[in-house]
PDB file of C-alpha atoms and ligand atoms in Angstrom:
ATOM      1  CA  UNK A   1     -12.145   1.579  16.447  1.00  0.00           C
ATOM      2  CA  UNK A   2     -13.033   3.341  13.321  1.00  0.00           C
ATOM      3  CA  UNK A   3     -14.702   1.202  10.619  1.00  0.00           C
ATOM      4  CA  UNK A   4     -13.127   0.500   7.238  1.00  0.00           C
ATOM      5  CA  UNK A   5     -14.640  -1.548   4.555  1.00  0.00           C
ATOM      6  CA  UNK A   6     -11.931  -1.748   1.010  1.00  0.00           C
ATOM      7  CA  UNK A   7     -14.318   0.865  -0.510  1.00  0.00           C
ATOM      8  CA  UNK A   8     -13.307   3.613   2.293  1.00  0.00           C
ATOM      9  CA  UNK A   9     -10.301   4.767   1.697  1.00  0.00           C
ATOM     10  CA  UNK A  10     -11.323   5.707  -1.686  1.00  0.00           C
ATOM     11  CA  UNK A  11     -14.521   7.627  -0.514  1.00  0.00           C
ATOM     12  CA  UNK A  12     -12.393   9.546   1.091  1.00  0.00           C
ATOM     13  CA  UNK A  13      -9.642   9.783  -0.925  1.00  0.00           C
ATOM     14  CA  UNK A  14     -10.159   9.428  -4.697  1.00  0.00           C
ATOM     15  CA  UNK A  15     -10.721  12.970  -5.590  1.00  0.00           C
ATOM     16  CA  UNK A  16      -7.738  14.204  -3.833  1.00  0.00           C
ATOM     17  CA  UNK A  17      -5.420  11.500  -4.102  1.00  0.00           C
ATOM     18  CA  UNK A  18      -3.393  12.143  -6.923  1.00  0.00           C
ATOM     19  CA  UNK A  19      -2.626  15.826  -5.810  1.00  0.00           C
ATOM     20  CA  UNK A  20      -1.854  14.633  -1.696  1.00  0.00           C
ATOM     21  CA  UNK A  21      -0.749  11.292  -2.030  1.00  0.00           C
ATOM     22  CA  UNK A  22       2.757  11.172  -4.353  1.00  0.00           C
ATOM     23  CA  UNK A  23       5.182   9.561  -2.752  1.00  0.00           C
ATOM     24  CA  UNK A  24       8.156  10.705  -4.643  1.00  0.00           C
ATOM     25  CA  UNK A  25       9.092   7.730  -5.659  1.00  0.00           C
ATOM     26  CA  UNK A  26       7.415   6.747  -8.512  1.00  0.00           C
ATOM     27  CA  UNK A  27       9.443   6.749 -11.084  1.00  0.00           C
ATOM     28  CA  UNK A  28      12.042   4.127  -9.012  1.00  0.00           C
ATOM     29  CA  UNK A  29       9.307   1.960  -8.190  1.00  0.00           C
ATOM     30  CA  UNK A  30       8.283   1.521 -11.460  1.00  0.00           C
ATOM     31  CA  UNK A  31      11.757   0.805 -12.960  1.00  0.00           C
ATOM     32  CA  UNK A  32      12.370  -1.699 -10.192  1.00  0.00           C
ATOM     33  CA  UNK A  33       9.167  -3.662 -10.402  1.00  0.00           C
ATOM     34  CA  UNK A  34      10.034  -3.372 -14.556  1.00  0.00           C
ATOM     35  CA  UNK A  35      13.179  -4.935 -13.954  1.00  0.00           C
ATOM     36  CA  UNK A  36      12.165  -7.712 -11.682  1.00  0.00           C
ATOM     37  CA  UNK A  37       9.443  -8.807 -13.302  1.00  0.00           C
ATOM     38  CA  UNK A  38      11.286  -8.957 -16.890  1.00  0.00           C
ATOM     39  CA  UNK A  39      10.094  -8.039 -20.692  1.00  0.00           C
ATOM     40  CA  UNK A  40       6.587  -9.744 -21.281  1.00  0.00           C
ATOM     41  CA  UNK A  41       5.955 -11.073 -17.628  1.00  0.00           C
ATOM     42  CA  UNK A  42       2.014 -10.571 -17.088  1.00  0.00           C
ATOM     43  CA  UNK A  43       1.465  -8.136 -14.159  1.00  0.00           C
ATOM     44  CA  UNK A  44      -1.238  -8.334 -10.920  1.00  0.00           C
ATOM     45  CA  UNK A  45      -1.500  -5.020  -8.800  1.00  0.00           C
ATOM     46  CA  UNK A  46      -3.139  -5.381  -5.700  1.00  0.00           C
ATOM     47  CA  UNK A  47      -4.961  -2.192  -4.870  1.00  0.00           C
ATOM     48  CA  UNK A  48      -4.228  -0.291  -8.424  1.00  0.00           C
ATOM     49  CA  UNK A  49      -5.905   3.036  -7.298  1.00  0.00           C
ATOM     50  CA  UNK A  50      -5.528   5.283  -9.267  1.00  0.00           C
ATOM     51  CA  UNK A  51      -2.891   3.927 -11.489  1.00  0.00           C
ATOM     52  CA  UNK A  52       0.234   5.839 -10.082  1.00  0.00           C
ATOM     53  CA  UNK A  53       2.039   2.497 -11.067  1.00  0.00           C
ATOM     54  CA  UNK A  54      -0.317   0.582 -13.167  1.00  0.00           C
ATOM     55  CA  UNK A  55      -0.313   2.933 -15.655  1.00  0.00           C
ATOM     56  CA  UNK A  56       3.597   3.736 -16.843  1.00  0.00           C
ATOM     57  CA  UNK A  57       4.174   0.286 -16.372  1.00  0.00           C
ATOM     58  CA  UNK A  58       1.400  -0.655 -19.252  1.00  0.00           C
ATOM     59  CA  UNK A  59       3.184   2.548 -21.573  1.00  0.00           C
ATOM     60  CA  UNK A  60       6.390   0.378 -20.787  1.00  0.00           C
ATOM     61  CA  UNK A  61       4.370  -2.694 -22.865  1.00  0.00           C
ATOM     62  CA  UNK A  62       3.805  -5.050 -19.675  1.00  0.00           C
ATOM     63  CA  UNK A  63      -0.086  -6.648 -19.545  1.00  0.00           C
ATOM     64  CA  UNK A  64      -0.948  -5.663 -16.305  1.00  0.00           C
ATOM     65  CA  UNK A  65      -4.552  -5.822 -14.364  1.00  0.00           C
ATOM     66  CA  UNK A  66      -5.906  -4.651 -11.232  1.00  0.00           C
ATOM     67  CA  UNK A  67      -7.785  -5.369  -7.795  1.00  0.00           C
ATOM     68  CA  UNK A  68      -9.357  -2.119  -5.923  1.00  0.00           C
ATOM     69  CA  UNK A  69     -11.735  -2.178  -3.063  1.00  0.00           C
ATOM     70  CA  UNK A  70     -12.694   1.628  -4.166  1.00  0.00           C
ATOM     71  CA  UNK A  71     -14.670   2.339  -7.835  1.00  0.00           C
ATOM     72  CA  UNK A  72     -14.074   5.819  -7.334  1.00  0.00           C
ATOM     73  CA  UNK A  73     -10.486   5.425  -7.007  1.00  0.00           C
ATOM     74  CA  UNK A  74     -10.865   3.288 -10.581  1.00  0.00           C
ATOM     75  CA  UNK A  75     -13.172   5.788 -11.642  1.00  0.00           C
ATOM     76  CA  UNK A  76      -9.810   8.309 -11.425  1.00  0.00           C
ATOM     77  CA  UNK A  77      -7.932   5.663 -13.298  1.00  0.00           C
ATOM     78  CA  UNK A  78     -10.173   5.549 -16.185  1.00  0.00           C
ATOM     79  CA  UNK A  79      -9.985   8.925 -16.877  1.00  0.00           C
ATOM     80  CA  UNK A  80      -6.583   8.736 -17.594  1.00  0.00           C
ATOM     81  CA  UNK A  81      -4.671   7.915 -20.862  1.00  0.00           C
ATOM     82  CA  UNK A  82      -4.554   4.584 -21.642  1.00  0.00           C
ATOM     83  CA  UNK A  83      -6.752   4.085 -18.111  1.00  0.00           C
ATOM     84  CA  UNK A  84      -9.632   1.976 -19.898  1.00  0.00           C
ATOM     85  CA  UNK A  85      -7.533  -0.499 -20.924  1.00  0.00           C
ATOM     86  CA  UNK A  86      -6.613  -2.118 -17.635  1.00  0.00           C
ATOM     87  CA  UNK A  87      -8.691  -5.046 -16.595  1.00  0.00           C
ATOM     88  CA  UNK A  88      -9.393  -3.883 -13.085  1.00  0.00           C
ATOM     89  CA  UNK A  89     -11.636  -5.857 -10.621  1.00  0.00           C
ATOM     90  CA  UNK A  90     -13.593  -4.293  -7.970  1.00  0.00           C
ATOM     91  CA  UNK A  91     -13.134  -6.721  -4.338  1.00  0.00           C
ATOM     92  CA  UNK A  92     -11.610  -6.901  -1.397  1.00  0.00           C
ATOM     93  CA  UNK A  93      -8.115  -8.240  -2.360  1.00  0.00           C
ATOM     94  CA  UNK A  94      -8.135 -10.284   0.420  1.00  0.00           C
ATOM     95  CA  UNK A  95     -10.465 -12.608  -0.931  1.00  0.00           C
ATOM     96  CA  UNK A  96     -11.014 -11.103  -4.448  1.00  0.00           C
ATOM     97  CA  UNK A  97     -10.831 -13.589  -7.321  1.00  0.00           C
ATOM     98  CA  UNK A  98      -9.450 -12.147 -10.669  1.00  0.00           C
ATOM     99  CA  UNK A  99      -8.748 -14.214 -13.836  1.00  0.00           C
ATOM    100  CA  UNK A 100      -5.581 -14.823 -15.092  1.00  0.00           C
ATOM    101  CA  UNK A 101      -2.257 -16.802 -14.592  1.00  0.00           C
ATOM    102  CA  UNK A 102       0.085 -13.846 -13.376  1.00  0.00           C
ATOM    103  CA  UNK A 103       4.009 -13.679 -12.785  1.00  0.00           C
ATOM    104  CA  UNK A 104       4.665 -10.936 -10.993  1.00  0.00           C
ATOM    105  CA  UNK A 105       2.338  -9.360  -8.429  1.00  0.00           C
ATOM    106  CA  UNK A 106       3.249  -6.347  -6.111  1.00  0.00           C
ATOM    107  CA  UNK A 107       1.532  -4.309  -3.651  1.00  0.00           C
ATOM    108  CA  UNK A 108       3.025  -0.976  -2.813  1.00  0.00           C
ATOM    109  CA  UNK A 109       2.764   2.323  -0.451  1.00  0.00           C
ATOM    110  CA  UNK A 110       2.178   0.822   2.987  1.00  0.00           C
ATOM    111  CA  UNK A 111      -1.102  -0.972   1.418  1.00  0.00           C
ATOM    112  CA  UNK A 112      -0.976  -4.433   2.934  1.00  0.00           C
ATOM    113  CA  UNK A 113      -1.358  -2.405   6.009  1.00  0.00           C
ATOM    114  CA  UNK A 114      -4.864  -1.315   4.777  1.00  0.00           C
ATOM    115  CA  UNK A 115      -5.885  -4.455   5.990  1.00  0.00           C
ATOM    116  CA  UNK A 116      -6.736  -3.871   9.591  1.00  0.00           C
ATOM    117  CA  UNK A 117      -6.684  -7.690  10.773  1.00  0.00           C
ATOM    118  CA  UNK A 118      -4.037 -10.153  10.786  1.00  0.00           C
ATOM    119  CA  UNK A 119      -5.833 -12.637   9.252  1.00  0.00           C
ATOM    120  CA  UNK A 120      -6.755 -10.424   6.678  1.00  0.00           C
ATOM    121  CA  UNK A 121      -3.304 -10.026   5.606  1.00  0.00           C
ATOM    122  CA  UNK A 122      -2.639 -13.798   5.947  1.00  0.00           C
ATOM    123  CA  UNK A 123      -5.772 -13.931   3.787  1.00  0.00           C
ATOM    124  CA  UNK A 124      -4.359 -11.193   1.547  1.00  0.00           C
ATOM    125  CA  UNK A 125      -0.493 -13.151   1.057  1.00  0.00           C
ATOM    126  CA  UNK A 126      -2.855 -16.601   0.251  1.00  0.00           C
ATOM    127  CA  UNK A 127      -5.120 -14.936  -2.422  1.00  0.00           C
ATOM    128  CA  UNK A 128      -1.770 -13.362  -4.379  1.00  0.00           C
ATOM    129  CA  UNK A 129      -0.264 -17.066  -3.840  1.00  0.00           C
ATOM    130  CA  UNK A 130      -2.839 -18.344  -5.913  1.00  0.00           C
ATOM    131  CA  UNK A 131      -2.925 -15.826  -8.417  1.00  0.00           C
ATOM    132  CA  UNK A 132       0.872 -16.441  -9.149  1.00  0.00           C
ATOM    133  CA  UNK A 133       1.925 -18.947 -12.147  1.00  0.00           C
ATOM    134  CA  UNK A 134       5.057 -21.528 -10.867  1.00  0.00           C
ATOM    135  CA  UNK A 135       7.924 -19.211 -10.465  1.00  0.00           C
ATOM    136  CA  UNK A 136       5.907 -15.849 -10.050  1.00  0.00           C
ATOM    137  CA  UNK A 137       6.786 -13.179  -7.584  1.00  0.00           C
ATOM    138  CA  UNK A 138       5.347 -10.987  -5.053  1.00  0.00           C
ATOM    139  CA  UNK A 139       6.869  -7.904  -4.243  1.00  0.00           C
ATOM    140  CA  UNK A 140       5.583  -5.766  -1.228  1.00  0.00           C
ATOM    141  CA  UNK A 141       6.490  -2.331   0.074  1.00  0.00           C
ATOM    142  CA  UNK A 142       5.590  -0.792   3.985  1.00  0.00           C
ATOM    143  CA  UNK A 143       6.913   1.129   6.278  1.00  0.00           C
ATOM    144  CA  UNK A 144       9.102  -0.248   9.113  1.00  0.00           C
ATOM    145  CA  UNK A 145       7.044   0.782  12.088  1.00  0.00           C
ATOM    146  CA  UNK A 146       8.380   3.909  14.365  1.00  0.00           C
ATOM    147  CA  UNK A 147       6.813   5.071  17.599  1.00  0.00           C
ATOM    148  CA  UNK A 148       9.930   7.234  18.306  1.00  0.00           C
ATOM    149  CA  UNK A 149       7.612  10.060  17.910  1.00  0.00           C
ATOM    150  CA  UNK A 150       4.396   8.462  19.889  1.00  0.00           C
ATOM    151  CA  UNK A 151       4.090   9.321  23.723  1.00  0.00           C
ATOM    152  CA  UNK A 152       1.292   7.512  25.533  1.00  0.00           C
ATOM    153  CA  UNK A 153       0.736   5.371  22.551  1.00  0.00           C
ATOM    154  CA  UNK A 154      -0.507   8.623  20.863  1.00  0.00           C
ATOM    155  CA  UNK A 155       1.208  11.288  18.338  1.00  0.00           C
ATOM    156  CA  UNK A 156       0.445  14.802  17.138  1.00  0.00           C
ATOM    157  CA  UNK A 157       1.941  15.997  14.480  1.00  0.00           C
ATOM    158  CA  UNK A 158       1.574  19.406  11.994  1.00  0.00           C
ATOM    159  CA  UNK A 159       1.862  18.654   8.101  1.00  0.00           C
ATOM    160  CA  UNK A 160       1.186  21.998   7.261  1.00  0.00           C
ATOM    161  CA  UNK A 161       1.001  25.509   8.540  1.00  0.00           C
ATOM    162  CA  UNK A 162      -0.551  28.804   6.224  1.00  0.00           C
ATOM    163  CA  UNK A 163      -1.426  31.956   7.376  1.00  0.00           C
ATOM    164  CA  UNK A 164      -4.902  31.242   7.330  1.00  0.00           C
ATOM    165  CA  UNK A 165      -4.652  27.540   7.832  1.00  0.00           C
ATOM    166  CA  UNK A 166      -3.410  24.523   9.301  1.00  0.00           C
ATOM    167  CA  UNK A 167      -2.918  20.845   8.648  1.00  0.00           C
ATOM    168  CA  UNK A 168      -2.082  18.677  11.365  1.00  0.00           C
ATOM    169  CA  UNK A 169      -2.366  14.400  11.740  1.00  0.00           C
ATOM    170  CA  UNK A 170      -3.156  12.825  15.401  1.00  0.00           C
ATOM    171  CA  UNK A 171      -2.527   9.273  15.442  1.00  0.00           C
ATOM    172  CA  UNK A 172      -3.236   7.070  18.366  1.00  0.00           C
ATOM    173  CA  UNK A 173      -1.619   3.411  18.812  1.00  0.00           C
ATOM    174  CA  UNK A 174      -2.968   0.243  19.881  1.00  0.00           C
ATOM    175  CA  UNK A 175      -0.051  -2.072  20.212  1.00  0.00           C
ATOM    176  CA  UNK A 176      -1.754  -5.231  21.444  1.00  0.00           C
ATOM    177  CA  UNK A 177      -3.507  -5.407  17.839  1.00  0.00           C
ATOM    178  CA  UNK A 178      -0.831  -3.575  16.027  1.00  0.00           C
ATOM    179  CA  UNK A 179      -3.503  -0.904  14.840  1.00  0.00           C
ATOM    180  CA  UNK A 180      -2.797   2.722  14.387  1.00  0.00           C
ATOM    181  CA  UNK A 181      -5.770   5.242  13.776  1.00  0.00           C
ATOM    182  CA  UNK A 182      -5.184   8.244  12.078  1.00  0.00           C
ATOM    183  CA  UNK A 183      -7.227  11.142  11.806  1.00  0.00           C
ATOM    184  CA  UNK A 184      -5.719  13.929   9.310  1.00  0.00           C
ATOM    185  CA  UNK A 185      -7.764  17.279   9.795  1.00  0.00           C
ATOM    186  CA  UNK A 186      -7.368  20.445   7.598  1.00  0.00           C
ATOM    187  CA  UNK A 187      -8.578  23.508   9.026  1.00  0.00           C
ATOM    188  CA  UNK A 188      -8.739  26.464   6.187  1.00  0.00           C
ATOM    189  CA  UNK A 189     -10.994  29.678   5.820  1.00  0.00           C
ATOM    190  CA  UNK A 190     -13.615  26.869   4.345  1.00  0.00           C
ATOM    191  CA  UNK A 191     -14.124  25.010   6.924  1.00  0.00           C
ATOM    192  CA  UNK A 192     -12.115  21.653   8.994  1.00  0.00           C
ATOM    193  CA  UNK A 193     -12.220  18.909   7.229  1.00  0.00           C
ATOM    194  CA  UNK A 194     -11.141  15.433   8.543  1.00  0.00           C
ATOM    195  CA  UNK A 195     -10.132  12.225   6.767  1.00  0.00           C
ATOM    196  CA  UNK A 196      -9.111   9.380   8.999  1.00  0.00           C
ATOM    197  CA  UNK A 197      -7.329   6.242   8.440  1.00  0.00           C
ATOM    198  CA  UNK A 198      -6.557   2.930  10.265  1.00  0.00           C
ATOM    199  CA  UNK A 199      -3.723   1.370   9.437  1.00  0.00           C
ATOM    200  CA  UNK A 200      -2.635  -2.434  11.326  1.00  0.00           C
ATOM    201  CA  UNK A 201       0.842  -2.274  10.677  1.00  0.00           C
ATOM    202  CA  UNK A 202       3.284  -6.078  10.667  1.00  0.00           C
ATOM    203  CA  UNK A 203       6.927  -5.798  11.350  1.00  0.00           C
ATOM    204  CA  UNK A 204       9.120  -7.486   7.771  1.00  0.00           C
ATOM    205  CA  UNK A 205       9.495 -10.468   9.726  1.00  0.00           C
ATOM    206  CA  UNK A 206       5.534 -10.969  10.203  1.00  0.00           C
ATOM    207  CA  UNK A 207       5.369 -10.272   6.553  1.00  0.00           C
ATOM    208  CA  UNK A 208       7.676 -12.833   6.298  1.00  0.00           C
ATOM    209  CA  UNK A 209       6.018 -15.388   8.005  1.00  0.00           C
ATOM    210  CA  UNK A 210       2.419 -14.538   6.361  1.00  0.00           C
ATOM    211  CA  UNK A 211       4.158 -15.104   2.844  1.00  0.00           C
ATOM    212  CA  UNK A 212       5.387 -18.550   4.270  1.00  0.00           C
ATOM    213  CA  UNK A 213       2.154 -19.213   5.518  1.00  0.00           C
ATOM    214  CA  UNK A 214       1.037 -18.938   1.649  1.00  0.00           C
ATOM    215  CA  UNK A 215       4.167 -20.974   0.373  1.00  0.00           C
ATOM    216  CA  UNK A 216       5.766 -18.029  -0.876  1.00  0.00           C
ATOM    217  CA  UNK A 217       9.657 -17.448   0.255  1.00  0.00           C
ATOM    218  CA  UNK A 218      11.487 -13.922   0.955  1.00  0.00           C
ATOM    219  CA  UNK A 219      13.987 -14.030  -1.868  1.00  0.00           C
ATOM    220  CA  UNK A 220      15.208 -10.099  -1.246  1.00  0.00           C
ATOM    221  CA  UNK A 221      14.718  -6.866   1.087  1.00  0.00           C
ATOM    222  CA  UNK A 222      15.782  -3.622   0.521  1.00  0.00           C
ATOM    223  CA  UNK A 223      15.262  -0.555   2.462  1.00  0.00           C
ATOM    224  CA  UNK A 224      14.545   1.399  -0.638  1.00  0.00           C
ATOM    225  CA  UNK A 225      13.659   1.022  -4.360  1.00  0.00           C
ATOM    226  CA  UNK A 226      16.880   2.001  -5.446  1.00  0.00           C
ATOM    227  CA  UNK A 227      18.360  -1.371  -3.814  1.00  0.00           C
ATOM    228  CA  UNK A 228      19.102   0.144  -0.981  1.00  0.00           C
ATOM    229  CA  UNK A 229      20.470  -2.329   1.987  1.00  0.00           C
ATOM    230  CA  UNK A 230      17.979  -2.825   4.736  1.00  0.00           C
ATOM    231  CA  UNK A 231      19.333  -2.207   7.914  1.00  0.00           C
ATOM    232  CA  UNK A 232      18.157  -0.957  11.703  1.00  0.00           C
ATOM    233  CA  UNK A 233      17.998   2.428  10.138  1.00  0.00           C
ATOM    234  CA  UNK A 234      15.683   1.497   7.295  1.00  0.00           C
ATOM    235  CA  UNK A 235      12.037   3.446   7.111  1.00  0.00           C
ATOM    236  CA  UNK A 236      10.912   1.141   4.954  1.00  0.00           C
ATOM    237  CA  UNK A 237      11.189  -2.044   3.105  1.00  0.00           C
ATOM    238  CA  UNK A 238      10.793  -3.446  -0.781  1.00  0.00           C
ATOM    239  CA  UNK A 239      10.616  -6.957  -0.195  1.00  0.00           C
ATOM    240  CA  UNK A 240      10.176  -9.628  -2.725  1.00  0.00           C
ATOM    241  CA  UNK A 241       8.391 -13.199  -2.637  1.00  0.00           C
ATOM    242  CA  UNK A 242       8.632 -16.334  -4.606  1.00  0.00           C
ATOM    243  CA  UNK A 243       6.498 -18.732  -5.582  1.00  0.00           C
ATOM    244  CA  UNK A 244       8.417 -22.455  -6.203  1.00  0.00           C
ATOM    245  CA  UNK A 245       8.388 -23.245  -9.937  1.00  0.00           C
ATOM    246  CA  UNK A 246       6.557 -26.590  -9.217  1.00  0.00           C
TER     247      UNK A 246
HETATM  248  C1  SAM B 301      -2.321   4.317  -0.669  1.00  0.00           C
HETATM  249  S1  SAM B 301      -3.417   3.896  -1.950  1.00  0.00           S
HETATM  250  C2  SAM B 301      -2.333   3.078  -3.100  1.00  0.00           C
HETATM  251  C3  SAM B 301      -2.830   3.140  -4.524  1.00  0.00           C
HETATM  252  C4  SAM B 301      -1.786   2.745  -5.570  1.00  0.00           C
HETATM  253  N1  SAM B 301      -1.360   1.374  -5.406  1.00  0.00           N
HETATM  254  C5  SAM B 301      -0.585   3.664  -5.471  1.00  0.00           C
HETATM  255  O1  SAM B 301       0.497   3.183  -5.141  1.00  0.00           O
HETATM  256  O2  SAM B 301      -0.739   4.856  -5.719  1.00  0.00           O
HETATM  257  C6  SAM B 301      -4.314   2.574  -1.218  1.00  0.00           C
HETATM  258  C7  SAM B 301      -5.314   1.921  -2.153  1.00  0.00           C
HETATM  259  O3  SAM B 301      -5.798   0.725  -1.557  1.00  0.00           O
HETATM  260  C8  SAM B 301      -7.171   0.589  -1.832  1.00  0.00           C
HETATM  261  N2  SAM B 301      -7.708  -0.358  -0.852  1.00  0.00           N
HETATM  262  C9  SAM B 301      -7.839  -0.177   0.485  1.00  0.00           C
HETATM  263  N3  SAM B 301      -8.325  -1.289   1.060  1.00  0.00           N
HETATM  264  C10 SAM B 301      -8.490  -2.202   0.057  1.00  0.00           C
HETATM  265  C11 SAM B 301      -8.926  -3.559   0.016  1.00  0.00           C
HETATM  266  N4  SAM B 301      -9.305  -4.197   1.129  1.00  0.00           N
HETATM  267  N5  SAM B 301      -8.968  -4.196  -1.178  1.00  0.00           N
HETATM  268  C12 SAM B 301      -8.586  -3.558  -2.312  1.00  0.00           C
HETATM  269  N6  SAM B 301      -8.150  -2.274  -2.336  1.00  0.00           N
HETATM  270  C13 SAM B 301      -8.088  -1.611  -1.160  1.00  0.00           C
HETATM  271  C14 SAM B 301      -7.668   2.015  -1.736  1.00  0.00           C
HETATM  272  O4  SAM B 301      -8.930   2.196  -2.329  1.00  0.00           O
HETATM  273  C15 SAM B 301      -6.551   2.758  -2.455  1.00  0.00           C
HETATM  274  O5  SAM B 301      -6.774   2.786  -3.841  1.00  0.00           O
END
């Protein structure tokens, strides 16, 4: 399997990130978490990057700080406005300590999945847990898994087509540890370039059970950050943990 320490996807990443990785759905997630978490709650982002989230969040007046395996994805951050001013802490946030008594926590864009072990992601769910003041919150955000496209536990797919170059993701699937490695190459008149990614993905209701496992409880899912309902059709889920208030 191809190796990933919390500093990798960064490496490969950071300097492109902001211009290949938007989501479009910023703005929504922002006004969600906003909402949810309520005027002067103090904020915890697991894996901050480059601040897609972080950073209209703090413009909105929150206190927010940051975990991120990657210093060149912070490196990003702090180059934008208002970027230095978010305590950020470079670790694993599986295991990474950070100071502070926080109410609302969240970690978005398929990034628990970063984790490539199950226990990692156990580990992950307990280090928020104890992070969170009485009461706090944890909301989450993945993908609902889909191999509709896979055949032979493998996919091929095209992203992008030019006259002069072409873009194109192969993913292959190992379904006994719910791991999917991805290898994204770009071949242009410059040269083929190739940035991979391993993903171990959990279905919501292992999610579930990892948050229970850290005596957090799913108060809501939504297939969307709009509110949307979940259902069998759902891509993905916003779901959203609580701490007990004592
Ligand atoms: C898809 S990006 C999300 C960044 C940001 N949260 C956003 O929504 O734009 C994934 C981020 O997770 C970070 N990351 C990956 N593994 C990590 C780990 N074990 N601990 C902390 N950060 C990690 C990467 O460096 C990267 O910044």
């Amino acid at each position: 399997m191809l190796e990933f320490d919390p500093d990798t996807f960064g490496t490969l990443n950071a300097d492109e990130y902001d211009a290949l990785h938007d989501p479009g759905t910023t703005e929504e997630s922002v006004a969600l978490i906003a909402e949810l978490a309520g005027d002067g709650a103090r904020l915890l982002e697991l894996a901050i990057g480059t601040g897609r989230i972080a950073l209209p969040l703090k413009a909105l007046g929150f206190e927010i700080s940051g975990i991120e395996g990657s210093a060149a994805m912070v490196e990003k951050l702090r180059e934008k406005p208002g970027g230095e001013d978010i305590p950020v802490v470079i670790g694993d946030m599986a295991d990474c300590a950070i100071t502070g008594d926080f109410d609302f926590a969240f970690l978005v864009f398929n990034t628990l999945f970063n984790l490539t072990s199950q226990a990692e992601q156990v580990r992950c769910f307990r280090n928020v847990a104890d992070r969170l003041a009485p009461g706090g919150a944890f909301l989450v955000e993945t993908f609902v898994p889909d191999f509709s496209a896979y055949h032979d536990n493998q996919s091929l797919r095209t992203t992008k087509i030019g006259f002069k170059s072409l873009w194109f993701e192969a993913k292959v699937h190992d379904p006994t540890r719910q791991v999917i490695e991805y290898q994204r190459v770009r071949i242009t008149e410059k040269g083929t370039r190739m940035v991979p990614l391993v993903m171990r993905y959990a279905w919501p209701q292992e999610i579930d059970l990892m948050a229970e496992l850290a005596g957090l409880t799913l108060e809501h899912r939504w297939g969307g950050w709009k509110r949307e309902p979940f259902t069998p059709e759902s891509k993905m889920h916003v779901s959203l943990y609580r701490k007990p208030a004592n």
